[in-house]
Structures are given as C-alpha cells and as structure tokens.
Amino acid sequence: MTIDDTTVLIVVDVQNDFLPGGSLAVKDGDQVVPVINRVAGRFANIVATQDWHTPKHISFASSHPGKRPFDMIDLVYGKQVLWPDHCVQGTEGAALARDLSIPQAQLMIRKGFHHNIDSYSAFTEADGKTTTGLAAYLQARRIRRVFVAGLATDFCVAWTALDVRKAGFETTIIEDACRAIDADGSLAKAWRDAGTAGVRRMQSTDLAV
Ligand code: VGL
Ligand code: ZN
C-alpha cells in the first residue's frame, strides 16, 4: 500500500456531540480517536470535517413541533431524518474531540451551515446540488485516492465516500476508524450502497507499513 501525495485522508465529524456523553452520541464513538491518530501519521494530506449547524437548524427535531428525534419528515429536497440538537456552531459539542491529534490537517470543511439544508456529505449538501467546494479543492491538489474515517459510518462517512466516487476518485473506508449510529437498518444500507458504488473497505491494520 503506497500512500503518496496524491492520497488524502478525510476525517469526518470527530466532534464532542458524537462521542459518548454528547447530544447525538454514537456508540463507542470515542474509540475511533486512537485509531485515527495512529493512521493519520501515514498521510501527507489530511482534510477534517465538522458538522456545523445553525441554532434551530432544519434537521433538528426541536425545530418541528410534535416531532421527535429519529422521526422522518419530507422537506423540499426530500426525506430528512430529524436529529437531537447537535453540533451547533461555536459550541463545545461542535468542537473536535479533545484527544484527536491531527495537527497536520490542511483543510477544515464545515458543513450543514445552511439553515434549511442538512449535509451529511463533505461534498454535496442534502439538496443534492449545493457544493462545499471540496471536490474542486481535491482536484486542484491533484488528489487521486481518498481514505475516509470518522463518524458516523452510516451517515456522514458513507455519504462522503459515495460523493468521493461521484467526483471520480478512488475511495476506501477505514472500517475500524469509524463507528455507526445504525438507526433502522441504516448501517447495512450504507455498506450496500457503498459496495454498489465501488467504495472499498479496509482495516487500519491493512495500512501498516
Ligand atoms: C451526522 C447525523 C446528523 C454524522 C451528522 O456526522 O454522521 N449524523 N448529523
Ligand atoms: Zn448534523
């Protein structure tokens, strides 16, 4: 496995609200931190993302009277799962995990900041057209291959990896560097969709020198 300057690691949403004790805690979410810290040392290029919502964001159940977290609603752009309030801009919950150590990360992508549009993917928002600019950045940096790690496997990691494929890059999810929410079969569906799109999956130990 050669990791050269045409390869990037995208570290997705390793933020306090997704860790145990956070408002949208992913089971064992904290366990990705040491794995990511370890593999990060192998990459010359790292991009990190933060889920970065406005207060009362449209993806929050609390913004829709009578709705509860994990309910599904129809928005102008399609189906939307409703979440507990999480990753509000500038809050401690939106901060990167304290023990995450990726000082060499070159770009932070914040997503989900449009009040009326959610964004699981680091590339294209949930309306299917608003772009974060990340594909153009990776093209400008002459990137060819993308590894993805972080939280949560079945939402932001999977949607990011699918969009990496759409942007025309090779992509691999580092499975043990991710943890899932797994609501209503979402994890099985995510792996199915990823497989169909040609997303590879690998363990962090497969990256060992
Ligand atoms: C995420 C649900 C809502 C994620 C973000 O990072 O996977 N999931 N917002
Ligand atoms: Zn979110």
CSV table of C-alpha atoms and ligand atoms in Angstrom, one decimal:
chain,number,residue,atom,x,y,z
A,1,MET,CA,0.0,0.0,0.0
A,2,THR,CA,1.7,3.2,-1.1
A,3,ILE,CA,0.3,6.4,0.3
A,4,ASP,CA,1.8,9.3,-1.6
A,5,ASP,CA,0.9,13.0,-2.2
A,6,THR,CA,-2.0,12.1,-4.4
A,7,THR,CA,-3.7,10.4,-1.5
A,8,VAL,CA,-5.8,12.2,1.2
A,9,LEU,CA,-7.4,11.1,4.5
A,10,ILE,CA,-10.8,12.7,5.2
A,11,VAL,CA,-11.5,12.7,9.0
A,12,VAL,CA,-15.3,13.1,9.3
A,13,ASP,CA,-17.0,14.8,12.2
A,14,VAL,CA,-15.0,13.5,15.2
A,15,GLN,CA,-16.8,16.0,17.4
A,16,ASN,CA,-17.9,16.0,21.0
A,17,ASP,CA,-21.6,15.7,20.3
A,18,PHE,CA,-21.0,12.4,18.5
A,19,LEU,CA,-18.9,10.9,21.4
A,20,PRO,CA,-20.3,9.2,24.5
A,21,GLY,CA,-22.0,11.9,26.6
A,22,GLY,CA,-22.7,14.0,23.6
A,23,SER,CA,-26.2,15.0,22.4
A,24,LEU,CA,-26.1,12.6,19.4
A,25,ALA,CA,-23.7,10.1,20.9
A,26,VAL,CA,-22.5,7.3,18.5
A,27,LYS,CA,-21.9,4.1,20.4
A,28,ASP,CA,-18.2,3.7,21.1
A,29,GLY,CA,-17.6,6.9,19.0
A,30,ASP,CA,-14.6,7.7,21.2
A,31,GLN,CA,-12.9,4.5,20.1
A,32,VAL,CA,-12.2,5.9,16.6
A,33,VAL,CA,-9.9,8.6,18.1
A,34,PRO,CA,-6.7,6.5,18.8
A,35,VAL,CA,-7.2,4.6,15.5
A,36,ILE,CA,-7.4,7.8,13.5
A,37,ASN,CA,-4.4,9.4,15.4
A,38,ARG,CA,-2.4,6.3,14.5
A,39,VAL,CA,-3.3,6.1,10.8
A,40,ALA,CA,-3.0,9.9,10.4
A,41,GLY,CA,0.7,9.6,10.7
A,42,ARG,CA,0.8,7.7,7.4
A,43,PHE,CA,-0.8,10.5,5.4
A,44,ALA,CA,0.8,13.6,3.8
A,45,ASN,CA,-2.6,15.1,3.2
A,46,ILE,CA,-5.5,15.3,5.7
A,47,VAL,CA,-8.8,17.1,5.5
A,48,ALA,CA,-11.1,17.2,8.5
A,49,THR,CA,-14.8,18.0,8.6
A,50,GLN,CA,-17.1,19.5,11.2
A,51,ASP,CA,-20.9,19.2,11.3
A,52,TRP,CA,-21.7,22.9,11.8
A,53,HIS,CA,-25.4,23.7,12.3
A,54,THR,CA,-27.2,27.0,12.9
A,55,PRO,CA,-29.3,27.1,16.2
A,56,LYS,CA,-32.8,25.7,15.4
A,57,HIS,CA,-31.4,24.0,12.2
A,58,ILE,CA,-34.0,22.4,10.0
A,59,SER,CA,-32.5,18.9,10.7
A,60,PHE,CA,-33.3,19.2,14.5
A,61,ALA,CA,-36.5,17.6,15.8
A,62,SER,CA,-36.9,20.5,18.1
A,63,SER,CA,-37.4,22.8,15.1
A,64,HIS,CA,-40.6,20.8,14.1
A,65,PRO,CA,-43.4,20.9,16.7
A,66,GLY,CA,-44.7,17.5,17.6
A,67,LYS,CA,-41.7,15.7,16.1
A,68,ARG,CA,-39.1,13.6,17.9
A,69,PRO,CA,-35.5,12.6,17.2
A,70,PHE,CA,-35.2,9.9,14.5
A,71,ASP,CA,-38.7,10.8,13.0
A,72,MET,CA,-38.6,11.2,9.3
A,73,ILE,CA,-40.1,14.2,7.5
A,74,ASP,CA,-40.5,15.5,4.0
A,75,LEU,CA,-38.6,18.7,3.1
A,76,VAL,CA,-38.4,20.5,-0.2
A,77,TYR,CA,-35.3,18.5,-1.1
A,78,GLY,CA,-36.6,15.1,0.0
A,79,LYS,CA,-36.7,12.9,3.1
A,80,GLN,CA,-34.9,14.1,6.2
A,81,VAL,CA,-34.2,12.2,9.4
A,82,LEU,CA,-34.7,14.5,12.4
A,83,TRP,CA,-32.0,14.6,15.0
A,84,PRO,CA,-31.5,15.8,18.5
A,85,ASP,CA,-29.9,19.3,18.5
A,86,HIS,CA,-26.2,18.7,17.8
A,87,CYS,CA,-23.0,20.4,16.6
A,88,VAL,CA,-24.4,24.0,16.9
A,89,GLN,CA,-21.8,26.5,15.5
A,90,GLY,CA,-19.3,27.6,18.1
A,91,THR,CA,-20.5,25.3,20.9
A,92,GLU,CA,-18.3,22.8,22.8
A,93,GLY,CA,-20.4,20.0,21.3
A,94,ALA,CA,-19.3,21.1,17.8
A,95,ALA,CA,-15.6,21.2,18.8
A,96,LEU,CA,-13.3,18.4,17.6
A,97,ALA,CA,-12.7,15.6,20.2
A,98,ARG,CA,-10.0,16.8,22.6
A,99,ASP,CA,-7.8,13.7,22.1
A,100,LEU,CA,-8.0,13.8,18.3
A,101,SER,CA,-4.4,14.6,17.2
A,102,ILE,CA,-4.2,15.6,13.5
A,103,PRO,CA,-2.3,18.9,13.7
A,104,GLN,CA,-1.1,18.3,10.1
A,105,ALA,CA,-4.7,18.6,8.7
A,106,GLN,CA,-4.6,21.1,5.9
A,107,LEU,CA,-8.2,22.0,5.4
A,108,MET,CA,-11.3,22.1,7.7
A,109,ILE,CA,-14.6,21.7,5.9
A,110,ARG,CA,-17.7,22.8,7.8
A,111,LYS,CA,-21.0,21.6,6.6
A,112,GLY,CA,-24.7,21.8,7.4
A,113,PHE,CA,-24.4,25.6,8.0
A,114,HIS,CA,-27.2,26.4,5.6
A,115,HIS,CA,-30.2,26.8,7.9
A,116,ASN,CA,-32.6,25.0,5.6
A,117,ILE,CA,-30.4,22.3,4.2
A,118,ASP,CA,-28.7,19.4,6.0
A,119,SER,CA,-25.4,18.0,4.8
A,120,TYR,CA,-24.1,14.5,5.7
A,121,SER,CA,-21.6,14.6,2.9
A,122,ALA,CA,-18.5,16.7,3.0
A,123,PHE,CA,-19.0,17.3,-0.8
A,124,THR,CA,-22.7,18.0,-1.6
A,125,GLU,CA,-25.4,19.0,0.7
A,126,ALA,CA,-28.7,17.1,1.2
A,127,ASP,CA,-30.4,19.1,-1.6
A,128,GLY,CA,-28.2,17.2,-4.0
A,129,LYS,CA,-26.7,20.3,-5.6
A,130,THR,CA,-25.2,22.8,-3.1
A,131,THR,CA,-21.5,22.1,-3.0
A,132,THR,CA,-19.0,22.6,-0.2
A,133,GLY,CA,-16.2,23.1,-2.8
A,134,LEU,CA,-14.3,20.0,-1.6
A,135,ALA,CA,-14.2,18.2,-4.9
A,136,ALA,CA,-12.7,21.3,-6.6
A,137,TYR,CA,-10.1,21.5,-3.8
A,138,LEU,CA,-9.1,17.9,-4.2
A,139,GLN,CA,-8.9,18.2,-8.0
A,140,ALA,CA,-6.7,21.4,-7.6
A,141,ARG,CA,-4.5,19.5,-5.2
A,142,ARG,CA,-4.1,16.7,-7.8
A,143,ILE,CA,-5.6,14.1,-5.4
A,144,ARG,CA,-6.5,10.7,-6.9
A,145,ARG,CA,-7.2,8.5,-3.9
A,146,VAL,CA,-9.3,9.2,-0.8
A,147,PHE,CA,-9.5,7.3,2.5
A,148,VAL,CA,-12.4,8.1,4.8
A,149,ALA,CA,-12.6,7.7,8.6
A,150,GLY,CA,-14.7,9.1,11.5
A,151,LEU,CA,-18.4,9.4,12.5
A,152,ALA,CA,-20.9,8.2,11.7
A,153,THR,CA,-20.2,5.2,9.3
A,154,ASP,CA,-23.8,5.1,8.1
A,155,PHE,CA,-24.4,8.8,7.6
A,156,CYS,CA,-21.6,11.3,7.2
A,157,VAL,CA,-18.9,8.8,6.4
A,158,ALA,CA,-20.9,6.8,3.9
A,159,TRP,CA,-22.4,9.8,2.2
A,160,THR,CA,-19.0,11.4,1.9
A,161,ALA,CA,-17.5,8.2,0.4
A,162,LEU,CA,-20.3,8.0,-2.1
A,163,ASP,CA,-19.6,11.5,-3.2
A,164,VAL,CA,-15.9,10.8,-3.5
A,165,ARG,CA,-16.8,8.2,-6.1
A,166,LYS,CA,-19.2,10.6,-7.8
A,167,ALA,CA,-16.3,13.1,-8.0
A,168,GLY,CA,-14.3,10.4,-9.8
A,169,PHE,CA,-11.7,9.5,-7.1
A,170,GLU,CA,-10.9,6.0,-5.8
A,171,THR,CA,-12.1,5.6,-2.2
A,172,THR,CA,-11.7,3.4,0.8
A,173,ILE,CA,-13.5,3.5,4.1
A,174,ILE,CA,-11.2,2.5,7.0
A,175,GLU,CA,-13.8,0.4,8.8
A,176,ASP,CA,-12.3,0.2,12.3
A,177,ALA,CA,-11.7,4.0,12.3
A,178,CYS,CA,-15.5,4.5,12.1
A,179,ARG,CA,-18.5,3.9,14.3
A,180,ALA,CA,-22.2,3.9,13.3
A,181,ILE,CA,-25.5,5.3,14.5
A,182,ASP,CA,-27.3,2.3,13.0
A,183,ALA,CA,-30.9,3.6,13.1
A,184,ASP,CA,-33.5,1.4,11.3
A,185,GLY,CA,-31.0,-0.7,9.2
A,186,SER,CA,-29.0,2.4,8.1
A,187,LEU,CA,-25.7,0.7,8.6
A,188,ALA,CA,-26.5,-2.3,6.4
A,189,LYS,CA,-27.9,0.0,3.8
A,190,ALA,CA,-24.8,2.2,3.9
A,191,TRP,CA,-22.5,-0.7,3.2
A,192,ARG,CA,-24.7,-2.0,0.4
A,193,ASP,CA,-24.8,1.4,-1.3
A,194,ALA,CA,-21.1,1.9,-0.8
A,195,GLY,CA,-20.3,-1.6,-2.3
A,196,THR,CA,-22.5,-0.8,-5.3
A,197,ALA,CA,-20.7,2.5,-5.8
A,198,GLY,CA,-17.3,0.8,-5.8
A,199,VAL,CA,-16.3,2.1,-2.4
A,200,ARG,CA,-13.6,-0.2,-0.9
A,201,ARG,CA,-13.3,-1.1,2.8
A,202,MET,CA,-10.3,-1.9,4.7
A,203,GLN,CA,-9.0,-2.2,8.3
A,204,SER,CA,-6.5,0.3,9.8
A,205,THR,CA,-4.0,-2.6,10.2
A,206,ASP,CA,-4.0,-3.1,6.4
A,207,LEU,CA,-2.4,0.4,6.2
A,208,ALA,CA,0.5,-0.6,8.5
A,209,VAL,CA,3.9,0.0,6.9
B,1,VGL,C1,-24.2,13.0,11.3
B,1,VGL,C2,-26.5,12.8,11.7
B,1,VGL,C3,-26.7,14.2,11.7
B,1,VGL,C4,-22.9,12.4,11.1
B,1,VGL,C5,-24.4,14.4,11.3
B,1,VGL,O1,-21.8,13.0,11.3
B,1,VGL,O2,-22.9,11.2,10.7
B,1,VGL,N1,-25.3,12.3,11.5
B,1,VGL,N2,-25.6,15.0,11.5
B,2,ZN,ZN,-25.8,17.1,11.7
